[in-house]
CSV table of C-alpha atoms in Angstrom, one decimal:
chain,number,residue,atom,x,y,z
T,1,PHE,CA,-0.2,-0.1,0.0
T,2,VAL,CA,1.3,3.3,-0.7
T,3,LEU,CA,-0.4,5.8,1.9
T,4,PRO,CA,-0.4,9.3,1.2
T,5,PHE,CA,1.7,11.5,3.5
T,6,LEU,CA,-1.1,14.3,5.3
T,7,GLY,CA,0.8,17.5,5.7
T,8,PHE,CA,0.0,19.2,9.2
T,9,ALA,CA,-0.2,23.1,8.7
T,10,GLN,CA,-0.7,25.3,12.1
T,11,SER,CA,-3.1,28.4,11.7
T,12,VAL,CA,-4.3,31.5,13.4
T,13,SER,CA,-7.9,32.4,13.6
T,14,GLY,CA,-10.4,34.4,15.2
T,15,THR,CA,-14.0,35.6,15.4
T,16,PHE,CA,-14.3,39.4,15.8
T,17,SER,CA,-17.7,41.1,17.3
T,18,PRO,CA,-19.8,42.9,16.6
T,19,SER,CA,-19.1,41.6,12.8
T,20,GLU,CA,-20.1,44.7,10.9
T,21,ASP,CA,-17.3,46.6,13.3
T,22,PHE,CA,-14.4,44.9,11.7
T,23,THR,CA,-13.4,44.0,7.5
T,24,TYR,CA,-9.8,42.4,8.2
T,25,ALA,CA,-7.2,41.0,10.8
T,26,PHE,CA,-3.8,41.8,9.3
T,27,LEU,CA,-1.1,39.3,10.9
T,28,TYR,CA,2.5,40.5,11.6
T,29,LYS,CA,5.2,39.3,12.8
T,30,SER,CA,6.8,41.7,15.8
T,31,THR,CA,10.7,42.7,16.2
T,32,PRO,CA,12.3,44.8,18.3
T,33,GLU,CA,12.5,47.3,15.2
T,34,GLY,CA,8.9,47.3,14.6
T,35,ALA,CA,6.9,44.5,12.7
T,36,ASP,CA,7.2,42.6,9.5
T,37,TYR,CA,3.7,41.6,7.1
T,38,VAL,CA,3.0,38.4,7.0
T,39,ASN,CA,-0.5,37.9,5.9
T,40,ARG,CA,-4.3,39.0,5.9
T,41,GLY,CA,-7.6,37.4,6.5
T,42,LYS,CA,-10.8,38.9,5.4
T,43,LEU,CA,-14.0,38.6,8.0
T,44,ASP,CA,-16.7,36.5,6.9
T,45,SER,CA,-20.6,37.3,7.8
T,46,LEU,CA,-19.8,36.0,11.3
T,47,GLY,CA,-17.0,38.2,11.9
T,48,HIS,CA,-14.7,34.6,11.2
T,49,PHE,CA,-11.1,34.8,9.9
T,50,GLU,CA,-8.5,32.1,9.2
T,51,ILE,CA,-5.6,32.2,8.4
T,52,PRO,CA,-2.8,29.3,7.5
T,53,LEU,CA,0.4,29.3,9.2
T,54,ASN,CA,3.2,27.4,7.3
T,55,GLU,CA,7.2,26.1,8.0
T,56,THR,CA,7.9,29.8,7.1
T,57,VAL,CA,6.3,31.3,9.9
T,58,THR,CA,8.7,31.1,12.7
T,59,PRO,CA,8.0,30.8,16.5
T,60,GLY,CA,7.7,34.5,18.4
T,61,ILE,CA,5.5,37.2,19.0
T,62,TYR,CA,3.1,37.9,16.3
T,63,LYS,CA,0.4,41.1,16.2
T,64,ILE,CA,-3.2,40.7,14.7
T,65,VAL,CA,-3.9,44.5,13.6
T,66,TYR,CA,-7.9,45.3,13.1
T,67,ALA,CA,-8.6,48.8,12.7
T,68,ILE,CA,-7.3,52.2,12.2
T,69,PRO,CA,-4.6,53.5,12.8
T,70,PRO,CA,-3.2,50.7,13.6
T,71,GLU,CA,-0.9,51.6,16.5
T,72,GLU,CA,-4.0,52.1,18.7
T,73,ASN,CA,-5.8,48.9,17.4
T,74,ASN,CA,-4.0,45.7,17.9
T,75,PHE,CA,-2.6,43.1,20.1
T,76,ASP,CA,0.2,40.8,20.9
T,77,PHE,CA,0.1,36.8,20.9
T,78,ILE,CA,2.5,33.9,21.3
T,79,TYR,CA,3.0,31.6,18.7
T,80,ASP,CA,5.1,28.6,19.4
T,81,GLY,CA,5.2,27.3,15.9
T,82,LYS,CA,3.1,24.3,17.2
T,83,GLU,CA,-0.1,25.3,18.7
T,84,PHE,CA,-3.0,26.8,16.4
T,85,VAL,CA,-4.1,30.0,17.9
T,86,ASP,CA,-7.7,30.8,17.8
T,87,PHE,CA,-9.7,33.3,19.7
T,88,ASN,CA,-12.7,35.8,20.3
T,89,PHE,CA,-12.0,39.9,20.1
T,90,SER,CA,-14.4,42.6,20.9
T,91,TYR,CA,-14.0,45.8,22.3
T,92,GLU,CA,-15.9,45.6,25.4
T,93,LYS,CA,-13.8,42.5,26.3
T,94,GLY,CA,-10.6,42.5,24.5
T,95,VAL,CA,-9.2,39.4,23.3
T,96,GLU,CA,-10.2,36.0,24.7
T,97,PHE,CA,-7.9,32.9,23.5
T,98,LYS,CA,-9.9,29.9,23.0
T,99,SER,CA,-6.9,27.8,21.7
T,100,SER,CA,-3.0,28.2,22.4
T,101,GLU,CA,-1.6,27.2,25.8
T,102,GLU,CA,0.8,29.4,25.8
T,103,ASN,CA,-1.8,32.9,25.2
T,104,LYS,CA,-4.3,31.0,27.6
T,105,LEU,CA,-1.3,30.4,30.5
T,106,TRP,CA,-0.4,34.3,30.0
T,107,ASN,CA,-3.9,35.6,30.4
T,108,SER,CA,-4.7,33.1,33.3
T,109,TYR,CA,-1.4,34.2,35.1
T,110,LEU,CA,-2.5,37.5,34.5
T,111,LYS,CA,-6.3,37.4,35.8
T,112,SER,CA,-4.5,35.2,39.0
T,113,MET,CA,-2.5,38.3,39.7
T,114,GLU,CA,-4.4,40.7,39.8
T,115,MET,CA,-6.8,39.2,42.1
T,116,VAL,CA,-3.9,38.3,44.5
T,117,ASN,CA,-2.8,42.1,44.1
T,118,ILE,CA,-7.0,43.1,44.7
T,119,THR,CA,-6.3,41.0,47.9
T,120,ILE,CA,-3.6,42.8,48.8
T,121,SER,CA,-5.1,46.0,48.5
T,122,ASN,CA,-8.4,45.3,50.2
T,123,TYR,CA,-5.8,44.1,53.3
T,124,TYR,CA,-4.2,47.7,53.5
T,125,SER,CA,-7.3,49.5,53.2
T,126,LYS,CA,-8.5,48.3,56.6
T,127,ASN,CA,-5.5,49.8,58.4
T,128,VAL,CA,-5.5,47.1,60.9
T,129,LYS,CA,-1.9,45.3,61.5
T,130,ASP,CA,-2.7,41.4,61.4
T,131,GLU,CA,0.3,39.4,60.6
T,132,GLU,CA,-1.2,36.4,60.4
T,133,GLY,CA,-3.2,37.7,57.3
T,134,PHE,CA,-0.2,39.4,55.7
T,135,ASN,CA,1.8,36.2,56.0
T,136,ALA,CA,-1.2,34.4,54.2
T,137,ILE,CA,-2.0,36.7,51.5
T,138,PHE,CA,2.1,36.6,50.2
T,139,LYS,CA,2.2,33.3,50.5
T,140,THR,CA,-0.9,32.8,47.8
T,141,LEU,CA,0.9,35.4,46.4
T,142,LYS,CA,4.3,33.2,45.9
T,143,ASP,CA,2.5,29.9,45.7
T,144,THR,CA,0.7,31.7,42.4
T,145,GLN,CA,3.7,33.0,40.8
T,146,LYS,CA,5.7,29.3,41.4
T,147,GLY,CA,2.8,27.4,40.1
T,148,TYR,CA,2.6,29.5,37.0
T,149,GLU,CA,6.4,29.3,36.1
T,150,ASP,CA,6.3,25.8,36.7
T,151,LEU,CA,3.4,25.7,34.4
T,152,ALA,CA,5.4,27.3,31.6
T,153,SER,CA,8.7,25.7,32.1
T,154,ASP,CA,9.8,25.2,28.5
T,155,LYS,CA,7.3,27.8,26.9
T,156,LEU,CA,7.3,31.1,25.0
T,157,VAL,CA,5.7,32.4,28.1
T,158,SER,CA,7.9,31.8,30.6
T,159,SER,CA,9.9,34.9,29.5
T,160,PHE,CA,7.0,37.2,30.3
T,161,ILE,CA,5.5,35.2,33.8
T,162,LEU,CA,9.8,35.3,35.1
T,163,ALA,CA,9.4,39.4,33.7
T,164,ASN,CA,6.5,40.3,35.7
T,165,ARG,CA,7.2,38.1,39.3
T,166,PRO,CA,6.2,40.5,42.0
T,167,TYR,CA,7.8,41.6,45.2
T,168,ILE,CA,7.4,38.9,48.2
T,169,PRO,CA,8.3,40.3,51.6
T,170,SER,CA,9.2,37.8,54.0
T,171,GLU,CA,8.1,39.9,57.2
T,172,TYR,CA,5.1,42.2,57.7
T,173,GLN,CA,5.8,45.8,56.2
T,174,ASP,CA,3.0,48.8,56.5
T,175,VAL,CA,1.8,49.8,53.5
T,176,SER,CA,4.3,52.6,53.3
T,177,THR,CA,7.1,50.0,53.2
T,178,TYR,CA,5.6,48.1,51.0
T,179,SER,CA,4.9,50.4,48.3
T,180,ASN,CA,8.5,51.8,48.5
T,181,ASN,CA,9.7,48.3,48.1
T,182,LEU,CA,7.0,47.7,45.3
T,183,LYS,CA,8.2,50.6,43.3
T,184,ASN,CA,12.2,49.6,43.9
T,185,HIS,CA,11.3,46.1,42.4
T,186,TYR,CA,9.6,47.2,39.5
T,187,LEU,CA,12.1,46.7,37.0
T,188,ASN,CA,14.4,44.0,38.8
T,189,GLN,CA,13.3,41.2,37.2
T,190,ILE,CA,13.4,42.0,33.6
T,191,ASP,CA,15.6,41.2,31.5
T,192,PHE,CA,16.4,43.5,29.0
T,193,SER,CA,18.3,41.9,26.0
T,194,ASN,CA,15.2,38.9,26.0
T,195,TYR,CA,14.2,39.4,22.3
T,196,LEU,CA,10.4,38.0,23.2
T,197,LEU,CA,10.6,40.8,25.3
T,198,GLN,CA,11.7,43.5,23.0
T,199,SER,CA,9.3,42.2,20.9
T,200,SER,CA,6.5,42.4,22.5
T,201,SER,CA,4.5,45.2,24.2
T,202,PHE,CA,5.4,44.2,27.8
T,203,LEU,CA,8.7,46.4,27.9
T,204,VAL,CA,6.8,50.0,26.7
T,205,ASP,CA,4.1,48.7,29.1
T,206,ARG,CA,6.3,48.3,32.0
T,207,ILE,CA,8.5,51.8,31.5
T,208,THR,CA,5.6,53.8,30.7
T,209,ALA,CA,3.7,52.3,34.1
T,210,TYR,CA,7.0,53.0,36.3
T,211,VAL,CA,7.4,56.4,34.7
T,212,PHE,CA,3.7,58.1,34.6
T,213,ASN,CA,1.7,55.7,36.9
T,214,MET,CA,4.4,54.6,40.2
T,215,GLU,CA,3.1,58.3,42.0
T,216,GLN,CA,0.0,60.5,42.0
T,217,ASN,CA,1.2,63.8,40.9
T,218,PRO,CA,4.5,63.6,40.0
T,219,SER,CA,6.6,66.7,39.7
T,220,ASN,CA,9.4,67.0,37.0
T,221,ASP,CA,11.8,65.9,39.5
T,222,THR,CA,10.1,63.2,40.0
T,223,PHE,CA,9.8,62.2,36.3
T,224,LYS,CA,13.6,62.5,36.2
T,225,PHE,CA,14.2,60.3,38.6
T,226,HIS,CA,12.0,57.6,37.0
T,227,VAL,CA,13.2,57.9,33.7
T,228,ASP,CA,16.4,58.1,35.6
T,229,ASP,CA,15.8,54.6,36.6
T,230,VAL,CA,14.4,53.4,33.9
T,231,ALA,CA,17.7,54.1,32.1
T,232,LYS,CA,20.1,52.6,34.2
T,233,ALA,CA,17.6,49.5,34.7
T,234,ILE,CA,17.8,48.9,31.0
T,235,GLY,CA,21.8,49.0,31.3
T,236,SER,CA,24.6,50.1,28.8
T,237,ASP,CA,24.9,46.9,26.9
T,238,ASN,CA,21.2,47.4,25.0
T,239,SER,CA,21.9,50.2,23.5
T,240,GLU,CA,19.2,49.2,20.5
T,241,ILE,CA,16.7,48.5,22.8
T,242,LYS,CA,17.4,51.5,25.0
T,243,THR,CA,17.3,53.9,22.5
T,244,THR,CA,14.0,52.3,21.1
T,245,LEU,CA,12.3,52.6,25.0
T,246,LEU,CA,13.7,56.3,25.6
T,247,LYS,CA,12.6,57.3,22.4
T,248,ILE,CA,9.0,56.2,23.2
T,249,LEU,CA,9.2,58.0,26.8
T,250,TRP,CA,10.3,61.4,24.9
T,251,GLN,CA,7.4,60.8,22.4
T,252,ARG,CA,5.2,60.7,25.4
T,253,PHE,CA,6.4,63.8,26.8
T,254,VAL,CA,6.3,65.6,23.7
T,255,SER,CA,2.9,64.7,23.3
T,256,LEU,CA,2.1,66.1,26.6
T,257,GLU,CA,3.9,69.1,26.1
T,258,ASN,CA,6.6,68.8,28.6
T,259,HIS,CA,9.6,70.2,26.6
T,260,GLU,CA,11.7,70.0,30.1
T,261,LEU,CA,11.5,66.2,30.6
T,262,ALA,CA,11.4,66.0,26.7
T,263,ASN,CA,14.7,67.8,26.5
T,264,TYR,CA,16.2,66.1,29.7
T,265,ILE,CA,16.0,62.8,27.9
T,266,THR,CA,17.7,63.9,25.0
T,267,ASP,CA,20.7,66.1,27.2
T,268,MET,CA,20.9,62.6,29.7
T,269,TYR,CA,20.8,59.7,27.3
T,270,LEU,CA,18.7,60.3,24.0
T,271,LEU,CA,21.3,62.0,22.0
T,272,ASP,CA,24.3,59.8,23.0
T,273,LEU,CA,22.5,56.6,22.1
T,274,ALA,CA,21.3,58.3,18.8
T,275,ASN,CA,24.6,59.0,17.6
T,276,ALA,CA,26.5,55.9,18.9
T,277,THR,CA,23.7,53.6,17.2
T,278,GLY,CA,24.0,55.8,13.6
T,279,ASN,CA,20.1,57.1,13.9
T,280,ILE,CA,20.5,60.1,12.0
T,281,VAL,CA,17.1,60.9,11.7
T,282,LEU,CA,16.5,60.6,15.2
T,283,ALA,CA,19.2,62.5,16.2
T,284,GLU,CA,18.0,65.2,13.9
T,285,THR,CA,14.4,65.3,15.2
T,286,ILE,CA,15.4,65.3,18.9
T,287,THR,CA,17.5,68.4,18.1
T,288,SER,CA,15.5,69.8,16.2
T,289,TYR,CA,12.6,70.1,18.7
T,290,LYS,CA,14.9,71.0,21.5
T,291,ASN,CA,15.8,74.2,19.5
T,292,THR,CA,12.6,75.1,19.0
T,293,SER,CA,10.7,74.1,22.6
T,294,ILE,CA,9.4,76.4,24.7
T,295,GLY,CA,11.9,78.5,26.4
T,296,THR,CA,14.6,77.9,24.1
T,297,LYS,CA,16.5,80.8,22.4
T,298,ALA,CA,15.8,80.5,18.9
T,299,PRO,CA,18.8,79.3,16.8
T,300,ASN,CA,20.8,82.1,14.9
T,301,PHE,CA,20.9,82.6,11.2
T,302,GLU,CA,22.0,85.2,8.7
T,303,ILE,CA,19.9,88.0,7.5
T,304,LYS,CA,21.2,88.4,3.9
T,305,SER,CA,18.4,91.2,2.6
T,306,LYS,CA,19.6,94.1,4.7
T,307,ASP,CA,21.9,96.7,3.7
T,308,SER,CA,24.6,95.6,6.1
T,309,PRO,CA,25.2,92.0,7.2
T,310,SER,CA,22.9,91.3,10.2
T,311,ASP,CA,21.6,87.8,11.6
T,312,LEU,CA,18.6,87.1,13.9
T,313,HIS,CA,20.0,87.6,17.2
T,314,SER,CA,21.0,91.3,16.4
T,315,LEU,CA,17.2,92.7,15.4
T,316,GLU,CA,16.5,95.2,18.3
T,317,GLY,CA,13.2,97.8,18.4
T,318,SER,CA,10.3,95.0,18.5
T,319,GLU,CA,8.9,93.3,21.4
T,320,TYR,CA,7.5,90.0,19.7
T,321,TYR,CA,9.4,88.3,16.2
T,322,LEU,CA,7.1,86.2,14.0
T,323,LEU,CA,9.1,84.1,12.2
T,324,VAL,CA,8.1,82.6,8.8
T,325,PHE,CA,9.3,79.8,7.0
T,326,TRP,CA,7.7,80.2,3.5
T,327,SER,CA,8.8,79.7,-0.5
T,328,SER,CA,8.0,81.5,-3.3
T,329,GLY,CA,7.1,78.3,-5.0
T,330,CYS,CA,4.5,77.3,-2.6
T,331,GLY,CA,1.2,78.1,-3.2
T,332,HIS,CA,-0.2,77.7,0.4
T,333,CYS,CA,2.4,80.5,1.1
T,334,LEU,CA,1.4,82.7,-1.4
T,335,LYS,CA,-2.3,82.8,-0.3
T,336,GLU,CA,-1.3,82.9,3.7
T,337,LEU,CA,1.5,85.8,3.3
T,338,PRO,CA,-1.1,88.4,2.5
T,339,LYS,CA,-3.3,87.0,5.7
T,340,VAL,CA,0.0,87.2,7.7
T,341,LYS,CA,0.4,90.7,6.5
T,342,GLU,CA,-3.0,92.2,7.2
T,343,LEU,CA,-2.7,90.7,10.8
T,344,VAL,CA,0.1,92.5,12.1
T,345,THR,CA,-0.5,95.8,9.9
T,346,ASN,CA,-2.2,97.5,12.7
T,347,LYS,CA,0.2,95.8,15.6
T,348,SER,CA,3.4,97.8,15.8
T,349,ASN,CA,4.9,95.8,18.5
T,350,ILE,CA,5.5,92.8,16.0
T,351,GLU,CA,7.9,92.3,13.2
T,352,VAL,CA,7.3,89.2,11.1
T,353,VAL,CA,10.9,87.6,9.9
T,354,ALA,CA,10.3,85.8,6.8
T,355,PHE,CA,12.8,83.2,5.9
T,356,GLY,CA,12.5,82.1,1.9
T,357,LEU,CA,13.5,78.5,1.0
T,358,GLU,CA,14.2,78.8,-2.7
T,359,ASN,CA,16.5,77.0,-5.1
T,360,ASP,CA,17.2,80.5,-6.6
T,361,SER,CA,16.3,83.9,-5.6
T,362,ILE,CA,14.3,84.8,-8.8
T,363,ASP,CA,11.1,84.5,-7.9
T,364,TRP,CA,11.3,85.2,-4.2
T,365,THR,CA,13.1,88.7,-5.3
T,366,LYS,CA,10.0,89.8,-6.8
T,367,GLU,CA,7.7,88.5,-4.2
T,368,ILE,CA,9.4,90.2,-1.1
T,369,GLU,CA,8.8,93.6,-2.9
T,370,LYS,CA,5.1,92.9,-1.8
T,371,TYR,CA,5.8,92.8,1.9
T,372,PRO,CA,8.4,95.9,2.8
T,373,ASP,CA,7.9,95.8,6.3
T,374,PHE,CA,8.7,92.4,6.9
T,375,THR,CA,12.3,91.2,7.0
T,376,HIS,CA,13.3,89.3,4.5
T,377,THR,CA,16.4,86.5,4.3
T,378,ILE,CA,16.9,83.8,1.9
T,379,GLY,CA,18.0,80.1,2.5
T,380,LEU,CA,19.2,78.7,-0.8
T,381,GLY,CA,19.5,75.1,-1.4
T,382,LYS,CA,15.5,74.6,-0.2
T,383,TRP,CA,15.4,71.6,1.6
T,384,GLU,CA,18.8,71.0,1.6
T,385,ASN,CA,19.2,73.8,3.7
T,386,PRO,CA,20.8,73.4,7.4
T,387,ILE,CA,18.5,76.0,8.9
T,388,VAL,CA,15.5,73.1,7.5
T,389,LYS,CA,17.3,70.7,9.9
T,390,THR,CA,17.9,73.0,12.9
T,391,TYR,CA,14.4,74.4,12.9
T,392,GLY,CA,12.5,70.9,11.9
T,393,ILE,CA,11.0,72.2,8.9
T,394,ALA,CA,8.7,70.1,7.7
T,395,ALA,CA,6.3,71.9,5.4
T,396,THR,CA,6.2,75.6,4.4
T,397,PRO,CA,4.6,77.5,5.2
T,398,MET,CA,5.8,76.8,9.0
T,399,TYR,CA,5.5,79.2,12.1
């Protein structure tokens, strides 16, 4: 008898609800540098999809993107190269894995630890010293952690369970002592060189929680201490992931318009890391931000259209200066500059400094005649002009 060889292939499948809210599930493999597209699955009328996984889909951390913007509408999962992965997803309940021991074990672990932590919070909220109760609670915490570590042995999820190992006091501690020790322990168990952790959202979630959620109403000095703690915990041997994680903290402070903290990260860590890792774009981005952030003196440049040589820092006589980057070949600029002229006509305390980014001076020379009250200068080379990088000019007009 000649028996056919039956091939065996895994897949990732899921059901989204309500089905009308979703169309496709996009599968990516996560890496420390980002995510690589693998495949997509179209949802049927019931919200179900399935994507076959062949031998080219290697074990690691994968990501399902289910809506746009993708950076806000995704979740990670573990694929060990052997299991089928199947889940249900809704905005209300999040992701629930129906198959895949790796992912079910991680979710079960998180729920179990959450329940123990609620018990600890309830214990301290009573404000009564009960050493017997204290010991019983933390024995449960220790046994729970140990039990899941044993279950995760030889599985990929072990990296996450070990990295999440909690602080367990050996004797009674009041709430203040316990809270301080919990904070001091928070980053100690993490192996920042672990590829799986680097590829997942775990490290980002951990450091942002430490920096922003460890204390109520933190001051900028507190934030600086927390950033320093994160940098120290990552260490000096993991420059790539250190750059990535500190860049994320920098972006968070930029979004909060906290210029002091964003520039602190730049000065203390990020600029040196960007230069050391050859990340020219990052170095230029954070330098441009620092150059133009609130409280920083505007970088100087030559003003070439005045009768005598001058520069930005030499300008005198006005209370305010409005710096406009524009181009004579930019349609939006030609529409907006007349409005700027109208805006400042009756405001004697504002002087407009118009910096033209140009390939040549022909059209620019004609256009500036329409604005005799502006202070004009030209930057030849247009987007290659060094002032573009200094000020972080991404488009014209820019004010």
